[in-house]
Every structure is written in C-alpha cells, then in structure tokens.
CSV table of C-alpha atoms and ligand atoms in Angstrom, one decimal:
chain,number,residue,atom,x,y,z
A,865,MET,CA,0.0,0.0,0.0
A,866,ASN,CA,1.3,3.4,-1.0
A,867,HIS,CA,-0.8,5.2,1.5
A,868,ILE,CA,1.1,8.1,3.0
A,869,TYR,CA,-0.2,10.6,5.5
A,870,ILE,CA,-0.6,14.1,4.4
A,871,LYS,CA,1.9,15.5,6.8
A,872,GLU,CA,4.6,13.4,5.2
A,873,LEU,CA,3.4,14.2,1.7
A,874,LEU,CA,3.5,17.9,2.3
A,875,ALA,CA,7.0,17.7,3.6
A,876,SER,CA,8.2,15.5,0.8
A,877,THR,CA,10.5,16.7,-2.0
A,878,GLU,CA,10.4,13.3,-3.8
A,879,PHE,CA,8.2,14.3,-6.6
A,880,ASP,CA,6.9,12.5,-9.7
A,881,ARG,CA,6.2,9.2,-7.9
A,882,GLU,CA,2.9,7.5,-7.4
A,883,VAL,CA,1.3,7.9,-3.9
A,884,THR,CA,-2.0,7.3,-2.2
A,885,ALA,CA,-3.6,9.8,0.2
A,886,LYS,CA,-6.7,9.2,2.2
A,887,GLY,CA,-8.8,11.7,4.1
A,888,TRP,CA,-11.9,13.8,4.4
A,889,VAL,CA,-12.8,16.4,1.8
A,890,ARG,CA,-12.8,20.0,3.1
A,891,THR,CA,-13.8,21.7,-0.1
A,892,ARG,CA,-14.1,21.0,-3.8
A,893,ARG,CA,-14.0,23.8,-6.3
A,894,GLY,CA,-13.0,24.0,-10.0
A,895,ASN,CA,-13.8,24.8,-13.6
A,896,LYS,CA,-15.2,22.8,-16.5
A,897,ASN,CA,-12.0,20.9,-16.9
A,898,LEU,CA,-10.5,20.5,-13.5
A,899,ALA,CA,-11.6,19.8,-9.9
A,900,PHE,CA,-9.4,21.1,-7.0
A,901,ILE,CA,-10.0,19.1,-3.8
A,902,GLU,CA,-8.7,20.1,-0.4
A,903,LEU,CA,-8.1,16.9,1.5
A,904,ASN,CA,-7.3,16.7,5.2
A,905,ASP,CA,-6.4,13.5,7.2
A,906,GLY,CA,-5.7,15.2,10.6
A,907,SER,CA,-2.0,14.4,10.5
A,908,THR,CA,-1.4,18.1,10.2
A,909,ILE,CA,-3.4,21.3,10.1
A,910,ASN,CA,-2.5,21.7,6.4
A,911,SER,CA,-4.7,20.1,3.7
A,912,LEU,CA,-3.3,18.6,0.5
A,913,GLN,CA,-4.5,19.8,-2.8
A,914,ILE,CA,-5.7,17.2,-5.2
A,915,VAL,CA,-6.1,18.1,-8.9
A,916,ALA,CA,-8.4,15.9,-10.9
A,917,GLU,CA,-9.0,16.2,-14.7
A,918,LEU,CA,-12.7,15.8,-15.0
A,919,ALA,CA,-12.4,14.0,-18.3
A,920,ALA,CA,-10.5,11.1,-16.6
A,921,PHE,CA,-13.3,10.4,-14.1
A,922,ASP,CA,-16.9,9.4,-14.3
A,923,GLU,CA,-19.4,12.1,-13.4
A,924,GLN,CA,-20.8,10.3,-10.3
A,925,THR,CA,-17.4,10.0,-8.7
A,926,ILE,CA,-16.8,13.7,-9.0
A,927,LYS,CA,-20.3,14.5,-7.7
A,928,ASN,CA,-19.7,12.3,-4.7
A,929,ILE,CA,-16.6,14.4,-3.7
A,930,THR,CA,-18.5,16.7,-1.5
A,931,THR,CA,-17.5,18.4,1.8
A,932,GLY,CA,-17.3,15.8,4.5
A,933,ALA,CA,-16.9,12.8,2.2
A,934,CYS,CA,-14.1,10.3,2.9
A,935,ILE,CA,-12.0,9.4,-0.2
A,936,SER,CA,-8.8,7.6,-1.2
A,937,VAL,CA,-6.8,9.2,-4.0
A,938,THR,CA,-4.0,7.6,-6.0
A,939,GLY,CA,-1.9,9.8,-8.3
A,940,ILE,CA,1.4,11.5,-9.0
A,941,LEU,CA,2.9,13.7,-6.3
A,942,VAL,CA,4.1,16.9,-8.0
A,943,LYS,CA,5.7,20.1,-7.0
A,944,SER,CA,2.8,22.5,-6.4
A,945,PRO,CA,2.8,25.6,-8.7
A,946,GLY,CA,0.6,27.4,-6.1
A,947,ALA,CA,2.1,29.6,-3.4
A,948,GLY,CA,2.2,28.3,0.2
A,949,GLN,CA,2.3,24.6,-0.4
A,950,LEU,CA,5.1,22.3,-1.6
A,951,ALA,CA,3.3,19.4,-3.1
A,952,GLU,CA,0.0,18.4,-4.6
A,953,ILE,CA,-1.4,15.2,-6.2
A,954,GLN,CA,-2.5,14.8,-9.8
A,955,ALA,CA,-5.2,12.2,-9.4
A,956,LYS,CA,-5.3,9.1,-11.4
A,957,ASN,CA,-7.8,7.1,-9.4
A,958,ILE,CA,-10.3,8.2,-6.8
A,959,GLU,CA,-12.2,5.8,-4.5
A,960,ILE,CA,-15.1,7.1,-2.5
A,961,TYR,CA,-15.1,5.4,1.0
A,962,GLY,CA,-18.0,7.3,2.5
A,963,CYS,CA,-20.3,9.9,1.0
A,964,SER,CA,-21.6,13.0,2.8
A,965,ASP,CA,-24.5,15.3,1.9
A,966,GLU,CA,-25.8,18.8,2.3
A,967,THR,CA,-26.9,18.0,5.9
A,968,TYR,CA,-23.3,17.6,7.0
A,969,PRO,CA,-23.1,20.4,9.6
A,970,LEU,CA,-19.5,21.5,8.8
A,971,GLN,CA,-20.3,22.9,5.3
A,972,LYS,CA,-19.0,26.3,5.6
A,973,LYS,CA,-16.2,27.7,7.7
A,974,GLY,CA,-16.6,30.0,10.7
A,975,HIS,CA,-18.9,28.2,13.1
A,976,THR,CA,-19.0,29.4,16.7
A,977,LEU,CA,-17.3,27.4,19.4
A,978,GLU,CA,-20.6,27.1,21.2
A,979,PHE,CA,-22.2,25.5,18.1
A,980,LEU,CA,-19.3,23.1,17.6
A,981,ARG,CA,-19.7,21.9,21.2
A,982,GLU,CA,-23.2,20.7,20.2
A,983,ILE,CA,-21.6,18.6,17.5
A,984,ALA,CA,-18.7,17.3,19.5
A,985,HIS,CA,-18.8,14.1,17.5
A,986,LEU,CA,-17.8,16.0,14.4
A,987,ARG,CA,-15.7,18.9,15.7
A,988,PRO,CA,-12.4,17.0,15.5
A,989,ARG,CA,-12.7,17.5,11.7
A,990,THR,CA,-12.4,21.3,12.1
A,991,ASN,CA,-9.1,23.0,11.9
A,992,THR,CA,-9.5,24.3,15.4
A,993,PHE,CA,-10.2,21.0,17.1
A,994,GLY,CA,-7.6,19.2,15.0
A,995,SER,CA,-5.0,21.6,16.3
A,996,VAL,CA,-6.3,21.3,19.9
A,997,LEU,CA,-6.2,17.5,19.8
A,998,ARG,CA,-2.7,17.4,18.3
A,999,ILE,CA,-1.4,19.8,20.9
A,1000,ARG,CA,-3.2,17.8,23.7
A,1001,HIS,CA,-1.4,14.7,22.5
A,1002,ALA,CA,2.0,16.5,22.3
A,1003,LEU,CA,1.6,17.7,25.9
A,1004,ALA,CA,0.6,14.3,27.2
A,1005,PHE,CA,3.6,12.8,25.5
A,1006,ALA,CA,5.9,15.5,26.8
A,1007,ILE,CA,4.6,14.9,30.3
A,1008,HIS,CA,5.3,11.2,30.3
A,1009,LYS,CA,8.7,11.9,28.7
A,1010,TYR,CA,9.6,14.5,31.3
A,1011,PHE,CA,9.1,12.2,34.2
A,1012,ASN,CA,10.5,9.1,32.5
A,1013,ASP,CA,13.7,11.0,31.6
A,1014,ARG,CA,14.1,11.9,35.3
A,1015,GLY,CA,13.6,8.5,36.9
A,1016,PHE,CA,9.9,8.8,37.9
A,1017,TYR,CA,7.6,5.8,37.7
A,1018,ASN,CA,4.0,6.1,36.4
A,1019,ILE,CA,1.5,4.7,39.0
A,1020,HIS,CA,-2.1,3.9,38.2
A,1021,THR,CA,-4.2,4.9,41.2
A,1022,PRO,CA,-7.8,3.8,41.6
A,1023,ILE,CA,-10.7,5.6,40.0
A,1024,ILE,CA,-13.2,4.2,42.5
A,1025,THR,CA,-12.3,5.1,46.0
A,1026,GLY,CA,-13.5,5.0,49.6
A,1027,SER,CA,-11.8,8.2,50.7
A,1028,ASP,CA,-12.1,11.9,49.9
A,1029,CYS,CA,-8.6,13.2,49.2
A,1030,GLU,CA,-9.4,16.9,49.2
A,1031,GLY,CA,-12.0,16.6,52.0
A,1032,ALA,CA,-14.3,18.9,50.1
A,1033,GLY,CA,-17.1,16.4,49.8
A,1034,GLU,CA,-17.5,17.2,46.1
A,1035,MET,CA,-17.7,13.6,44.9
A,1036,PHE,CA,-19.8,11.5,42.6
A,1037,ALA,CA,-21.3,8.4,44.3
A,1038,VAL,CA,-20.7,5.0,42.8
A,1039,THR,CA,-23.4,2.5,43.6
A,1040,THR,CA,-25.3,-0.5,42.3
A,1041,LEU,CA,-28.1,-0.1,44.9
A,1042,ASP,CA,-31.6,0.2,43.5
A,1043,LEU,CA,-32.2,3.9,43.7
A,1044,ASN,CA,-36.0,3.4,43.8
A,1045,ASN,CA,-35.7,1.0,46.7
A,1046,VAL,CA,-32.7,2.0,48.8
A,1047,PRO,CA,-32.0,-0.5,51.6
A,1048,LYS,CA,-31.8,1.1,55.1
A,1049,ASN,CA,-30.1,0.0,58.2
A,1050,PRO,CA,-31.8,-0.1,61.7
A,1051,GLU,CA,-30.8,3.5,62.3
A,1052,GLY,CA,-32.6,4.6,59.1
A,1053,ALA,CA,-29.5,5.4,57.1
A,1054,ILE,CA,-28.6,3.9,53.7
A,1055,ASP,CA,-27.3,0.4,54.2
A,1056,PHE,CA,-24.1,0.5,52.2
A,1057,GLN,CA,-23.2,-3.0,53.4
A,1058,GLN,CA,-25.6,-4.2,50.8
A,1059,ASP,CA,-23.9,-2.1,48.1
A,1060,PHE,CA,-21.4,-3.6,45.5
A,1061,PHE,CA,-18.3,-2.8,47.6
A,1062,GLY,CA,-20.0,-3.3,51.0
A,1063,LYS,CA,-19.3,0.4,51.8
A,1064,GLU,CA,-19.8,3.9,50.4
A,1065,THR,CA,-17.7,4.6,47.4
A,1066,HIS,CA,-17.1,7.5,45.0
A,1067,LEU,CA,-15.2,8.5,41.9
A,1068,THR,CA,-11.8,9.9,42.9
A,1069,VAL,CA,-11.1,13.6,43.1
A,1070,SER,CA,-7.4,13.0,43.1
A,1071,GLY,CA,-4.9,10.1,43.1
A,1072,GLN,CA,-2.6,11.9,45.5
A,1073,LEU,CA,-3.1,9.8,48.7
A,1074,GLU,CA,-2.4,6.5,46.9
A,1075,GLY,CA,0.4,8.2,45.0
A,1076,GLU,CA,2.0,9.2,48.3
A,1077,LEU,CA,2.1,5.5,49.3
A,1078,ALA,CA,3.9,4.6,46.1
A,1079,ALA,CA,6.4,7.5,46.6
A,1080,MET,CA,7.3,6.1,50.0
A,1081,ALA,CA,8.5,3.0,48.2
A,1082,LEU,CA,9.8,4.1,44.8
A,1083,SER,CA,10.8,7.6,45.7
A,1084,LEU,CA,9.7,9.3,42.5
A,1085,ILE,CA,6.3,8.6,41.0
A,1086,TYR,CA,3.6,10.4,39.1
A,1087,THR,CA,0.0,9.7,38.2
A,1088,PHE,CA,-1.8,10.8,35.0
A,1089,GLY,CA,-5.5,9.9,35.3
A,1090,PRO,CA,-9.1,11.1,35.2
A,1091,THR,CA,-10.5,12.8,38.2
A,1092,PHE,CA,-14.0,13.8,39.0
A,1093,ARG,CA,-15.5,16.7,40.9
A,1094,ALA,CA,-19.2,17.3,41.6
A,1095,GLU,CA,-18.7,21.0,42.2
A,1096,ASN,CA,-21.4,23.0,40.6
A,1097,SER,CA,-19.0,25.4,38.9
A,1098,ASN,CA,-20.2,26.6,35.6
A,1099,THR,CA,-17.0,28.5,34.7
A,1100,PRO,CA,-14.7,28.5,31.7
A,1101,ARG,CA,-12.0,26.8,33.9
A,1102,HIS,CA,-13.9,23.9,35.6
A,1103,LEU,CA,-14.9,20.5,34.4
A,1104,ALA,CA,-16.7,17.7,36.3
A,1105,GLU,CA,-14.3,15.2,34.7
A,1106,PHE,CA,-10.7,16.3,34.0
A,1107,TRP,CA,-7.3,14.7,33.8
A,1108,MET,CA,-4.7,15.4,36.4
A,1109,ILE,CA,-1.0,14.8,36.6
A,1110,GLU,CA,0.2,14.3,40.2
A,1111,PRO,CA,3.9,13.7,40.8
A,1112,GLU,CA,4.9,12.8,44.4
A,1113,MET,CA,8.5,12.8,45.6
A,1114,ALA,CA,10.1,11.3,48.7
A,1115,PHE,CA,12.7,13.5,50.3
A,1116,TYR,CA,11.5,16.7,48.5
A,1117,GLU,CA,10.7,19.8,50.6
A,1118,LEU,CA,8.5,22.7,49.5
A,1119,GLU,CA,11.4,24.5,47.7
A,1120,ASP,CA,12.3,21.3,45.7
A,1121,ASN,CA,8.6,21.0,44.9
A,1122,MET,CA,8.5,24.5,43.5
A,1123,ASN,CA,11.7,24.0,41.5
A,1124,LEU,CA,10.3,20.8,39.9
A,1125,ALA,CA,6.9,22.4,39.1
A,1126,GLU,CA,8.6,25.4,37.4
A,1127,ASP,CA,11.0,23.3,35.4
A,1128,PHE,CA,8.2,20.8,34.4
A,1129,LEU,CA,5.9,23.5,33.1
A,1130,LYS,CA,8.8,25.2,31.1
A,1131,THR,CA,9.9,21.9,29.6
A,1132,VAL,CA,6.5,20.6,28.5
A,1133,ILE,CA,5.4,24.0,27.1
A,1134,GLY,CA,8.8,24.2,25.3
A,1135,HIS,CA,8.1,20.8,23.8
A,1136,ALA,CA,4.8,22.1,22.4
A,1137,LEU,CA,6.4,25.2,21.0
A,1138,GLU,CA,9.0,23.1,19.2
A,1139,HIS,CA,6.7,20.3,18.0
A,1140,CYS,CA,3.3,22.0,17.4
A,1141,ALA,CA,4.5,25.2,15.7
A,1142,ASP,CA,2.0,25.0,12.8
A,1143,ASP,CA,-1.0,24.4,15.2
A,1144,ILE,CA,0.1,27.2,17.6
A,1145,ALA,CA,0.6,29.6,14.6
A,1146,PHE,CA,-2.9,28.7,13.3
A,1147,LEU,CA,-4.6,29.2,16.7
A,1148,SER,CA,-2.7,32.5,17.3
A,1149,LYS,CA,-3.9,33.8,14.0
A,1150,LEU,CA,-7.5,32.8,14.5
A,1151,TYR,CA,-8.1,33.5,18.2
A,1152,ASP,CA,-5.3,35.2,20.1
A,1153,ALA,CA,-2.4,37.1,18.5
A,1154,GLU,CA,-0.5,37.1,21.9
A,1155,LEU,CA,-0.5,33.4,22.3
A,1156,LYS,CA,3.0,32.6,21.1
A,1157,ASN,CA,4.5,35.5,23.1
A,1158,ARG,CA,2.8,34.2,26.2
A,1159,LEU,CA,4.2,30.8,25.7
A,1160,ASP,CA,7.7,32.2,25.1
A,1161,LEU,CA,7.4,34.2,28.3
A,1162,ILE,CA,6.7,31.0,30.4
A,1163,VAL,CA,9.8,29.4,29.0
A,1164,SER,CA,12.1,32.4,29.5
A,1165,GLU,CA,10.9,34.2,32.6
A,1166,LYS,CA,11.7,33.0,36.2
A,1167,PHE,CA,8.4,32.5,38.0
A,1168,GLN,CA,7.8,35.0,40.8
A,1169,ARG,CA,7.7,33.3,44.3
A,1170,LEU,CA,6.0,34.9,47.3
A,1171,THR,CA,4.0,34.0,50.3
A,1172,TYR,CA,0.2,34.3,50.5
A,1173,THR,CA,0.7,36.9,53.3
A,1174,GLU,CA,2.9,39.0,50.9
A,1175,ALA,CA,0.3,38.6,48.2
A,1176,ILE,CA,-2.5,39.9,50.6
A,1177,ASP,CA,-0.3,43.0,51.3
A,1178,ILE,CA,0.1,43.7,47.6
A,1179,LEU,CA,-3.6,43.3,46.9
A,1180,THR,CA,-4.6,45.4,49.9
A,1181,ALA,CA,-2.1,48.2,48.8
A,1182,SER,CA,-3.5,48.2,45.2
A,1183,GLU,CA,-6.0,50.8,44.1
A,1184,LYS,CA,-8.1,48.1,42.4
A,1185,LYS,CA,-11.7,47.6,43.4
A,1186,PHE,CA,-12.2,43.8,43.7
A,1187,GLU,CA,-15.6,42.2,43.7
A,1188,PHE,CA,-14.5,40.0,46.6
A,1189,PRO,CA,-12.9,41.7,49.5
A,1190,VAL,CA,-9.2,40.9,50.2
A,1191,LYS,CA,-8.7,39.6,53.8
A,1192,TRP,CA,-6.0,37.4,55.4
A,1193,GLY,CA,-7.6,34.0,55.9
A,1194,SER,CA,-9.9,34.1,52.9
A,1195,ASP,CA,-9.2,32.1,49.8
A,1196,LEU,CA,-8.0,34.1,46.8
A,1197,GLN,CA,-10.5,34.5,44.0
A,1198,SER,CA,-9.6,34.3,40.4
A,1199,GLU,CA,-9.7,38.2,40.1
A,1200,HIS,CA,-7.0,38.4,42.8
A,1201,GLU,CA,-4.8,35.7,41.2
A,1202,ARG,CA,-5.1,37.4,37.8
A,1203,TYR,CA,-4.3,40.8,39.3
A,1204,LEU,CA,-1.1,39.5,40.8
A,1205,VAL,CA,0.0,37.7,37.6
A,1206,GLU,CA,-1.3,40.0,34.8
A,1207,GLN,CA,-1.1,43.4,36.4
A,1208,HIS,CA,1.4,43.3,39.1
A,1209,PHE,CA,4.2,40.9,38.3
A,1210,HIS,CA,3.5,40.3,34.5
A,1211,LYS,CA,4.8,36.7,34.8
A,1212,PRO,CA,3.7,33.4,36.4
A,1213,VAL,CA,3.6,33.4,40.2
A,1214,ILE,CA,4.1,30.7,42.8
A,1215,LEU,CA,2.2,31.5,46.0
A,1216,THR,CA,3.2,29.7,49.1
A,1217,HIS,CA,2.3,29.4,52.8
A,1218,TYR,CA,-1.5,29.7,52.7
A,1219,PRO,CA,-3.6,29.8,55.9
A,1220,LYS,CA,-4.1,26.2,57.1
A,1221,ASP,CA,-7.9,26.6,57.3
A,1222,ILE,CA,-8.4,27.1,53.6
A,1223,LYS,CA,-6.2,24.2,52.6
A,1224,ALA,CA,-6.5,20.4,52.7
A,1225,PHE,CA,-5.7,18.3,55.8
A,1226,TYR,CA,-2.6,16.6,54.4
A,1227,MET,CA,-0.5,19.7,54.0
A,1228,LYS,CA,2.5,20.2,56.2
A,1229,GLN,CA,2.0,22.7,59.0
A,1230,SER,CA,4.5,25.6,59.1
A,1231,GLU,CA,6.4,26.5,62.2
A,1232,ASP,CA,4.2,29.6,62.7
A,1233,GLY,CA,1.2,27.4,63.5
A,1234,LYS,CA,-1.0,29.4,61.2
A,1235,THR,CA,0.0,28.5,57.6
A,1236,VAL,CA,0.8,25.3,55.7
A,1237,LYS,CA,3.6,24.5,53.2
A,1238,ALA,CA,1.3,24.8,50.2
A,1239,MET,CA,2.1,26.2,46.8
A,1240,ASP,CA,-0.2,27.2,44.0
A,1241,VAL,CA,1.2,28.1,40.5
A,1242,LEU,CA,-0.7,30.9,38.9
A,1243,PHE,CA,-0.7,31.6,35.1
A,1244,PRO,CA,-1.8,34.5,33.0
A,1245,GLY,CA,-5.4,34.1,31.8
A,1246,ILE,CA,-5.9,30.8,33.7
A,1247,GLY,CA,-5.2,31.6,37.3
A,1248,GLU,CA,-4.4,28.4,39.3
A,1249,ILE,CA,-2.8,25.8,37.0
A,1250,ILE,CA,-1.0,23.8,39.7
A,1251,GLY,CA,-1.8,23.1,43.4
A,1252,GLY,CA,0.6,21.3,45.7
A,1253,SER,CA,2.4,21.1,49.0
A,1254,GLN,CA,4.9,19.5,51.2
A,1255,ARG,CA,2.9,16.7,53.0
A,1256,GLU,CA,2.4,16.4,56.8
A,1257,ASP,CA,4.7,13.6,57.8
A,1258,ASN,CA,4.1,13.8,61.5
A,1259,TYR,CA,1.6,11.1,62.6
A,1260,ASP,CA,0.1,13.1,65.5
A,1261,LYS,CA,-0.3,16.3,63.6
A,1262,LEU,CA,-1.9,14.6,60.7
A,1263,LEU,CA,-4.3,12.7,62.9
A,1264,ASN,CA,-5.3,15.9,64.7
A,1265,ARG,CA,-5.9,17.7,61.5
A,1266,ILE,CA,-8.1,14.8,60.2
A,1267,ARG,CA,-10.2,15.1,63.4
A,1268,GLU,CA,-10.2,18.9,63.5
A,1269,MET,CA,-11.5,19.0,59.9
A,1270,GLY,CA,-14.3,16.5,60.7
A,1271,LEU,CA,-13.0,13.8,58.3
A,1272,LYS,CA,-13.7,10.2,58.9
A,1273,GLU,CA,-10.6,8.8,60.6
A,1274,ALA,CA,-11.5,5.2,59.7
A,1275,ASP,CA,-11.3,6.1,56.0
A,1276,PHE,CA,-7.6,7.0,56.3
A,1277,TRP,CA,-6.1,4.2,58.4
A,1278,TRP,CA,-3.9,3.1,55.6
A,1279,TYR,CA,-2.7,6.7,54.9
A,1280,LEU,CA,-1.9,7.2,58.6
A,1281,ASP,CA,0.0,3.9,58.6
A,1282,THR,CA,2.7,5.4,56.3
A,1283,ARG,CA,3.4,8.0,59.0
A,1284,LYS,CA,3.9,5.1,61.5
A,1285,PHE,CA,6.2,3.0,59.3
A,1286,GLY,CA,9.2,4.8,57.8
A,1287,ALA,CA,7.7,8.3,57.3
A,1288,CYS,CA,9.8,10.8,55.4
A,1289,PRO,CA,9.6,14.4,54.2
A,1290,HIS,CA,7.9,14.4,50.9
A,1291,SER,CA,6.0,16.7,48.5
A,1292,GLY,CA,4.0,16.7,45.4
A,1293,PHE,CA,1.6,18.7,43.2
A,1294,GLY,CA,-1.3,18.3,40.8
A,1295,LEU,CA,-1.5,19.9,37.4
A,1296,GLY,CA,-4.9,20.2,35.8
A,1297,PHE,CA,-4.2,18.8,32.3
A,1298,GLU,CA,-7.0,20.7,30.6
A,1299,ARG,CA,-5.9,24.0,32.1
A,1300,LEU,CA,-2.4,23.4,30.6
A,1301,VAL,CA,-4.0,22.5,27.2
A,1302,GLN,CA,-6.1,25.7,27.5
A,1303,PHE,CA,-3.0,27.8,28.2
A,1304,VAL,CA,-1.0,26.3,25.3
A,1305,THR,CA,-3.9,26.5,22.8
A,1306,GLY,CA,-5.2,29.9,24.0
A,1307,MET,CA,-8.8,28.5,24.0
A,1308,SER,CA,-10.8,30.6,26.4
A,1309,ASN,CA,-13.2,27.9,27.5
A,1310,ILE,CA,-12.0,24.6,29.0
A,1311,ARG,CA,-14.9,22.8,27.3
A,1312,ASP,CA,-13.0,23.3,24.0
A,1313,VAL,CA,-9.8,21.5,25.0
A,1314,ILE,CA,-11.3,18.0,25.9
A,1315,PRO,CA,-13.0,15.9,23.3
A,1316,PHE,CA,-16.2,15.4,25.3
A,1317,PRO,CA,-16.6,17.9,28.2
A,1318,ARG,CA,-18.5,16.9,31.3
A,1319,THR,CA,-20.1,19.9,33.0
A,1320,PRO,CA,-23.2,20.5,35.1
A,1321,LYS,CA,-26.2,19.3,33.0
A,1322,ASN,CA,-24.0,18.1,30.2
A,1323,SER,CA,-23.0,14.5,29.6
A,1324,GLU,CA,-23.9,14.1,25.9
A,1325,PHE,CA,-21.8,11.7,23.8
B,1700,4AD,O1,-5.7,22.2,43.8
B,1700,4AD,P1,-6.3,20.8,43.6
B,1700,4AD,O2,-7.6,20.5,44.1
B,1700,4AD,O3,-5.2,19.8,44.2
B,1700,4AD,C1,-5.3,18.4,44.3
B,1700,4AD,O4,-6.2,17.7,43.9
B,1700,4AD,C2,-4.1,17.8,45.0
B,1700,4AD,N1,-4.5,16.5,45.4
B,1700,4AD,C3,-2.9,17.9,44.1
B,1700,4AD,C4,-1.7,17.3,44.6
B,1700,4AD,O5,-1.1,17.9,45.5
B,1700,4AD,N2,-1.3,16.1,44.2
B,1700,4AD,O6,-6.2,20.5,42.0
B,1700,4AD,C5,-5.0,20.5,41.3
B,1700,4AD,C6,-5.2,21.1,39.9
B,1700,4AD,C7,-5.6,22.6,40.0
B,1700,4AD,O7,-4.5,23.4,40.2
B,1700,4AD,C8,-6.3,22.8,38.7
B,1700,4AD,O8,-5.3,23.0,37.6
B,1700,4AD,C9,-6.9,21.5,38.4
B,1700,4AD,O9,-6.3,20.5,39.2
B,1700,4AD,N3,-8.4,21.5,38.7
B,1700,4AD,C10,-9.3,21.5,37.8
B,1700,4AD,N4,-9.3,21.5,36.4
B,1700,4AD,C11,-10.4,21.5,35.8
B,1700,4AD,N5,-11.7,21.4,36.4
B,1700,4AD,C12,-11.8,21.4,37.7
B,1700,4AD,N6,-13.0,21.3,38.3
B,1700,4AD,C13,-10.6,21.4,38.5
B,1700,4AD,N7,-10.3,21.4,39.8
B,1700,4AD,C14,-9.0,21.4,39.9
C-alpha cells in the first residue's frame, strides 16, 4: 500500500512518484476541466490539494466528492505551482469510501465554538479541534517523557475510592443499589453494606493519597489519570471530569517541589512550542495574537515566588476595586490571582504558605502554627494551574488535622500507617491537564480542550 499521511506528503520533495492519500474532503472547487479538492487527514493542520481532470473520471465519482466525504486518491505527487504549499497530487484514481451530503453540519467555515460543542462528535474535523487535539497529545507525550527522563515511575491509582482526598465532599457516588428502593439499616441510614463494595464509594477527586504510598517505596512517582469533581462550577475553567498529573517525591521539601513544578511547566510548554509550531501559529492567527508571546514568556521568565501573606499585602495596597474583599484568611479569587499575575508581576507566580484553614488536611504545617507549606502556581489568563504542597509527615499532627476537619478517621487508616512506618519528608503537586492545554492553545473555554466535556447538566456523547 502506497498510503502516505498528508503531513509526510507535504514535507516531501520526492516528486513524480505515485502515492495514495486518504482523508476527508474539506472543499471542492473547480472549472469545467479541473476539480481542486482540499483533502485533510488530521495528521497536520494543512490540507493537501488534489487536482483531478474531469475527463478522466466518471461524473458520479466527481459528484460524490463533497465536503465531509471520505476518499482515497492515488496519483502522482508533483511540486505545487501554487504559493504556500510544496506538493499536490495529480489524481489518477479516486475511490469514495463514505459519501456525505448537504446535511453535513460543517459545510461552511466560521462556526461558533458554542455550536461546535453541540456537534462534538464531528468537531475534530475542524481546523481548530484538529489543532487542539494534536497539541493535547503532544503535551501528554511530553509529560510522560519529562518524568520518564528523570527516573519517575508512572503509577495507576484507583478511580473508584472509599476516601475523599481533598476533603471537600464534592464527589460523585458509585453504587449499584436500586435507587427506587434503597436499603436502610436499623438507624434509618442507607445500608451500604448491601452495596457492591459493601461500603460507600465515589469516583476519585485525586490520586494523591495513593500516589504518596507509592512514593514512600519508589521515591519518585507520578499519576496521569481522570479525576471527577461534583462541584457546581459553571466557569470556563472547571470540568466535572478532568485529567490530572500528580507527581509525588520522597525527600522533597517545599522548595524542591517549586523547582520541579517550574522546570516541568517550562519543559512541556517548550516541547509544544517546538513540535506544534503549525498548530500554535494557526490558533494564534484565529483566536489570540498574543498566544506565542505568552508561551515564550513562560519558558524564558523565572516565576515570581512569594507567600500568601505578601500577596495579601500587595492586593490590599493596590488601588483596584475587587468584587470579593481581600482579607487574610480568605481564599484568593480568580480576580485576585489574575491581578497578581497579569497586572502586578507580569509573569507566572508561585504563592506559598497559605492559611491552614483554607487548605487540605494533608499539607505540612509551618512553624508559625497558622500556615501550611502549600504552593499554587498561577498563570496568566488561567489563574491556578498547579496546586501542591509538602505533606504532613508527623503522625500526631496529621491525625489531629483529620479530626479537626471533621473527616472520617476510619477512611484514612492506611494513609496514617505510612506516618507510622518509615515516614519521610515528601512533597507533590497536581497539574490540571485541561488548564495546561487551555493555556497552550489559547482557548478561552475549558470545554474546548477536551473531546467530550462533562459539566453540570451536560453529559452528551
Ligand atoms: O488544587 P487541587 O484541588 O489539588 C489536588 O487535587 C491535589 N491532590 C494535588 C496534589 O497535590 N497532588 O487540583 C489540582 C489542579 C488545579 O490546580 C487545577 O489545575 C486542576 O487541578 N483542577 C481542575 N481542572 C479542571 N476542572 C476542575 N474542576 C478542577 N479542579 C482542579
């Protein structure tokens, strides 16, 4: 089979040979002698021009070459006389794999992103989503490569879990109980003993706790898996199902954690800049002229590091009228984070030492008794892209915190055990994969960087 993907054909200088290209027709135009077909197979943003002499084909074949149809073309690869492309095919034989008709929703260019979300089954065939999906792949590959190159092991943590890592109670229940006839125990509560797992279970919000167990055996690990949050956040930065990358490192303190997070983001974004130049250029042109500059800035600028308390001082001293008041002890809102990154420092920021009451139970308490050794990495346009911390490795302090925060101690017996047997200083963080893809593609809505977004009231496809 001479089938060659379009990316390779367009880069080829081996002309005057017979080749076969296969793909989906973007457009067909022409005159009474020739048809010009733009063919795309998703291997690159660029389409290949096919030139067909009408006299050499039967009328029905040409009629079937409509927008959306899938075809196979065999012909001679020639140097293109047109500007902007190297090669084109002079067709000798065209086979129609699958016809399309005028009801194909992607007839003309320029659909809104909102409309394309309604046809998520077809949107990968648009230039925009082709680019997004290729960049998404390149980033996933770069992440695995980054960790593999540095001696980290990939760990598969469970998707169904009996514990709530973030302690926020925003979990989806997993059950096989008959919801129309829920069994009750003598106290009148749901009898989970009769459920599939014999206890209450949920979809995980994070693989961190199990990741920590692995780090306390293999030293350097990372997870890359789906996570689920039942938070009713209808924002351009929240999904109910998203992918998270969570490295966990034995013997790392907060400073080491920050260094890794910064180097990691610079490296994977650098990989995308190097390997997805065509797609980034296309998205820059269509949506966001500043995209490439913003990506270059991440790679070249040292991230600004400061404590939460210092950030509160800056926000309080600013003249800006925020919707949410700035107060030590309150969580920072996206408007505060964006002010720090976009208007004050003009570069990514790593905020550390948050008040312990607004952070999860597992974070290491600082010597001041008020803050924890947390770190959030804030990016322009996105806000928080990474959240992480040094972990509490002291058994008594950890147990106290679990109790103080009203969590179920019994759910965490195994986690507490690691603080009894060979505990060590360790740290880790979580990167929201879609927020990274959003940053690198410049897409303003997170629903447009995952093939099938899951958000409140939306689980189509
Ligand atoms: O800050 P979070 O909640 O941290 C954790 O889950 C820790 N267990 C991570 C760790 O230390 N191993 O979430 C981490 C990141 C956020 O910074 C954000 O990028 C992303 O996950 N994230 C979301 N992305 C999309 N939709 C949501 N609903 C998200 N919630 C968090």
